[in-house]
Amino acid sequence: MRHQLASVHELMRAPALAGLPGETLARLAERMERRDLEPGEALDAAGRFAIVLTGMLSGSGGVLRPGDLVEGSARALTPAAVASCPRADYDAIVS
């Protein structure tokens, strides 16, 4: 498992974030932690805003693909990357 910050470029490719102004995306990228997952590795996104950057995960709503939001817990089906930050940080930046 590796942790680093998500890039603005990675975030702007996500449909849920694509409409945000560049300045907002830049502020969000400063808070979004990018986490690489190996197949079978679990992710607990409770209380966090989390979005799939690459790969596929299995969540409570089925298979999650790049651009999908992660709610609750999920497990990587393939090598994957997820960006997340505390939900309160996301709400403060985007609101």
XYZ file of C-alpha atoms in Angstrom:
95
model
C 0.000 0.000 0.000
C 1.381 3.389 -1.070
C 0.116 6.831 -0.080
C 0.665 10.109 -1.938
C -1.398 13.124 -2.933
C -3.777 12.831 -5.878
C -3.014 15.111 -8.801
C -5.357 17.705 -10.265
C -5.130 15.824 -13.579
C -6.326 12.579 -11.935
C -9.223 14.334 -10.227
C -10.438 16.252 -13.284
C -10.863 12.958 -15.190
C -13.512 11.850 -12.664
C -17.033 12.741 -13.883
C -18.157 13.634 -10.347
C -15.443 16.332 -10.185
C -15.083 17.376 -13.831
C -17.372 20.405 -13.496
C -15.429 21.973 -10.637
C -13.363 25.113 -11.321
C -9.590 24.582 -11.589
C -8.892 26.458 -8.348
C -11.332 24.231 -6.441
C -9.768 21.098 -7.936
C -6.314 22.322 -6.937
C -7.435 22.916 -3.342
C -9.107 19.501 -3.284
C -5.985 17.810 -4.689
C -3.996 19.218 -1.760
C -6.247 17.247 0.605
C -6.939 14.104 -1.448
C -4.679 11.210 -0.547
C -4.008 8.724 -3.360
C -3.832 5.123 -2.199
C -2.699 2.232 -4.383
C -4.392 -1.106 -3.664
C -3.385 -4.640 -4.566
C -6.049 -7.183 -5.607
C -7.907 -8.385 -2.509
C -6.863 -5.392 -0.405
C -9.699 -3.758 1.547
C -10.543 -0.074 1.791
C -12.695 1.511 4.492
C -14.039 4.828 3.195
C -16.469 5.495 6.059
C -16.571 9.229 6.801
C -14.516 10.004 3.697
C -15.131 11.307 0.198
C -13.470 8.638 -1.969
C -13.293 8.152 -5.727
C -11.821 5.353 -7.835
C -8.960 6.608 -10.024
C -7.876 3.346 -11.670
C -8.766 -0.346 -11.540
C -11.901 -2.014 -10.215
C -13.227 -2.518 -6.700
C -16.141 -4.467 -5.302
C -18.395 -2.419 -3.037
C -21.829 -2.739 -1.502
C -23.401 -1.432 -4.726
C -21.482 -3.804 -7.010
C -18.385 -3.266 -9.136
C -16.789 0.179 -8.917
C -14.804 1.554 -11.870
C -12.737 4.725 -12.423
C -14.833 7.779 -11.618
C -17.177 5.924 -9.249
C -17.582 7.083 -5.659
C -16.703 4.627 -2.898
C -19.206 4.456 -0.048
C -18.406 2.414 3.032
C -16.023 -0.456 2.472
C -14.723 -1.963 -0.750
C -12.188 -4.543 -1.899
C -9.856 -4.242 -4.888
C -10.602 -6.706 -7.685
C -7.589 -5.555 -9.726
C -4.634 -3.306 -8.960
C -6.397 -0.030 -8.211
C -5.925 3.522 -6.995
C -8.382 5.520 -4.905
C -8.237 9.173 -3.873
C -9.909 10.207 -0.635
C -10.113 12.888 2.026
C -12.262 13.436 5.105
C -15.854 14.178 4.020
C -15.808 17.428 6.051
C -12.774 18.665 4.056
C -14.495 17.864 0.764
C -17.698 19.607 1.850
C -15.766 22.716 3.001
C -13.863 23.002 -0.290
C -16.658 22.196 -2.726
C -19.550 23.975 -0.957
